[in-house]
Amino acid sequence: MPGDKVALAVKLALVTGMRLNEIRALDPGDITTGYLMREDGTMLAHIAIEHSLAPYSGVKSTKNRKGRQVLIEDALAHELLAVSGRHVFSGDKSEYISPVELRKGFYALLEGIGIGEEERKRRNLSFHSLRHGYNTMLFDSRQSDETRMLVLGHSSLRVNERYLHESTSRLVDASLVSSALLHPSVPSA
């Protein structure tokens, strides 16, 4: 079974839609706990997604060269900070956890729930599938196109500027979807 760091990275991708290399580049300073309290009383933390880790060039800007932010439950942020070293997902043998370790760990988690290699390949499941799944769950929960683009970083400059004034409320709404994933027995708002 994969280590706690891999399972935590998978959980983070599932509830934020972060890309694998954005997760690898995440630093403890990118996470602010106790950021704000949602109307339902849930304390939220803020993650600034400003960097990605490229295989040959190291830390660089995100894919579209624009930072973004997401809100997660404070408890998950504390889990992330508890495992962190210099980086949230430091590797055992290097400064950063390797993409191979994350991918193999993800495949092991799939095996653990009965999705073997043949089924995984047939369904074309990869670590990046978590990002697609999160987008689908946001869509299914009737989050607007603008909110989904804001959270996932899929936007033009015009869209970013147009909805900048609403970003905090949209992030709070998107955090409800993440909370429902973490606590499936609690109905979402």
Short mmCIF file of C-alpha atoms in Angstrom, two decimals, residues 17-137:
data_model
loop_
_atom_site.label_atom_id
_atom_site.label_comp_id
_atom_site.label_asym_id
_atom_site.label_seq_id
_atom_site.Cartn_x
_atom_site.Cartn_y
_atom_site.Cartn_z
CA GLY A 17 -8.25 19.57 -8.99
CA MET A 18 -4.56 20.43 -8.61
CA ARG A 19 -2.21 19.03 -11.22
CA LEU A 20 0.41 16.45 -10.18
CA ASN A 21 3.32 18.88 -10.64
CA GLU A 22 1.49 21.66 -8.77
CA ILE A 23 1.12 19.27 -5.83
CA ARG A 24 4.79 18.32 -6.03
CA ALA A 25 5.82 22.02 -5.91
CA LEU A 26 3.54 22.90 -2.96
CA ASP A 27 5.38 24.57 -0.08
CA PRO A 28 4.09 24.91 3.50
CA GLY A 29 4.13 28.71 3.00
CA ASP A 30 1.52 28.32 0.24
CA ILE A 31 -1.02 27.13 2.83
CA THR A 32 -2.78 29.51 5.21
CA THR A 33 -4.84 27.80 7.91
CA GLY A 34 -7.72 29.52 9.66
CA TYR A 35 -8.32 31.63 6.56
CA LEU A 36 -12.07 32.05 6.95
CA MET A 37 -15.16 30.37 8.31
CA ARG A 38 -17.84 29.21 5.90
CA GLU A 39 -21.50 29.89 6.74
CA ASP A 40 -21.93 26.28 7.93
CA GLY A 41 -19.21 26.84 10.57
CA THR A 42 -16.47 24.94 8.74
CA MET A 43 -13.07 26.58 9.04
CA LEU A 44 -11.30 26.85 5.69
CA ALA A 45 -7.66 27.11 4.74
CA HIS A 46 -6.31 28.88 1.67
CA ILE A 47 -3.86 27.36 -0.81
CA ALA A 48 -2.02 29.64 -3.22
CA ILE A 49 -1.18 27.65 -6.34
CA GLU A 50 1.66 29.65 -7.84
CA HIS A 51 4.19 27.02 -8.95
CA SER A 52 4.60 23.76 -10.77
CA LEU A 53 7.55 21.40 -10.94
CA ALA A 54 8.83 20.64 -14.41
CA PRO A 55 10.91 17.49 -15.02
CA TYR A 56 13.97 19.26 -16.41
CA SER A 57 13.61 22.93 -15.48
CA GLY A 58 12.55 22.60 -11.84
CA VAL A 59 10.12 24.98 -10.16
CA LYS A 60 8.34 27.24 -12.62
CA SER A 61 5.02 29.04 -12.94
CA THR A 62 1.78 27.10 -13.35
CA LYS A 63 0.76 25.72 -16.73
CA ASN A 64 -1.05 28.88 -17.83
CA ARG A 65 1.48 31.13 -16.02
CA LYS A 66 -1.26 32.45 -13.73
CA GLY A 67 -1.51 31.61 -10.08
CA ARG A 68 -4.82 30.63 -8.59
CA GLN A 69 -6.24 29.82 -5.22
CA VAL A 70 -8.43 27.18 -3.66
CA LEU A 71 -10.01 26.74 -0.27
CA ILE A 72 -9.93 23.44 1.59
CA GLU A 73 -11.09 22.37 5.00
CA ASP A 74 -8.69 23.45 7.73
CA ALA A 75 -8.33 19.86 8.96
CA LEU A 76 -6.95 18.76 5.58
CA ALA A 77 -4.53 21.72 5.59
CA HIS A 78 -3.26 20.61 9.00
CA GLU A 79 -2.76 17.06 7.63
CA LEU A 80 -0.71 18.53 4.77
CA LEU A 81 1.41 20.64 7.10
CA ALA A 82 1.96 17.69 9.47
CA VAL A 83 3.69 15.61 6.76
CA SER A 84 5.62 18.48 5.23
CA GLY A 85 9.32 19.07 5.34
CA ARG A 86 10.88 21.80 3.26
CA HIS A 87 8.11 21.07 0.76
CA VAL A 88 4.71 19.60 1.58
CA PHE A 89 5.53 16.51 -0.47
CA SER A 90 9.26 16.09 -0.02
CA GLY A 91 10.73 12.92 -1.44
CA ASP A 92 12.51 10.20 0.48
CA LYS A 93 15.57 10.41 -1.76
CA SER A 94 15.23 13.90 -3.22
CA GLU A 95 13.92 17.35 -2.42
CA TYR A 96 10.55 16.64 -4.08
CA ILE A 97 8.40 13.52 -4.21
CA SER A 98 8.84 11.95 -7.64
CA PRO A 99 6.05 11.82 -10.22
CA VAL A 100 6.73 8.09 -10.57
CA GLU A 101 6.17 7.56 -6.82
CA LEU A 102 2.88 9.48 -7.01
CA ARG A 103 1.68 7.61 -10.09
CA LYS A 104 2.64 4.18 -8.74
CA GLY A 105 1.07 5.05 -5.40
CA PHE A 106 -2.12 6.13 -7.17
CA TYR A 107 -2.18 2.83 -9.06
CA ALA A 108 -1.70 0.96 -5.77
CA LEU A 109 -4.63 2.84 -4.26
CA LEU A 110 -6.73 1.88 -7.29
CA GLU A 111 -5.67 -1.75 -6.81
CA GLY A 112 -6.80 -1.44 -3.18
CA ILE A 113 -10.34 -0.61 -4.30
CA GLY A 114 -10.43 -3.36 -6.92
CA ILE A 115 -9.34 -1.47 -10.04
CA GLY A 116 -6.47 -3.50 -11.46
CA GLU A 117 -4.07 -2.59 -14.23
CA GLU A 118 -6.28 -3.94 -17.02
CA GLU A 119 -9.34 -2.01 -15.78
CA ARG A 120 -7.24 1.12 -15.15
CA LYS A 121 -5.91 1.04 -18.70
CA ARG A 122 -9.35 0.30 -20.16
CA ARG A 123 -10.83 3.29 -18.30
CA ASN A 124 -7.72 5.41 -19.04
CA LEU A 125 -7.30 6.31 -15.36
CA SER A 126 -4.28 8.36 -14.35
CA PHE A 127 -3.40 10.79 -11.57
CA HIS A 128 -4.64 13.54 -13.90
CA SER A 129 -8.06 11.82 -13.91
CA LEU A 130 -8.56 13.21 -10.40
CA ARG A 131 -8.53 16.72 -11.90
CA HIS A 132 -11.10 15.74 -14.52
CA GLY A 133 -13.21 14.06 -11.83
CA TYR A 134 -13.16 17.17 -9.66
CA ASN A 135 -14.24 19.32 -12.61
CA THR A 136 -17.09 16.89 -13.30
CA MET A 137 -18.20 16.97 -9.64
#
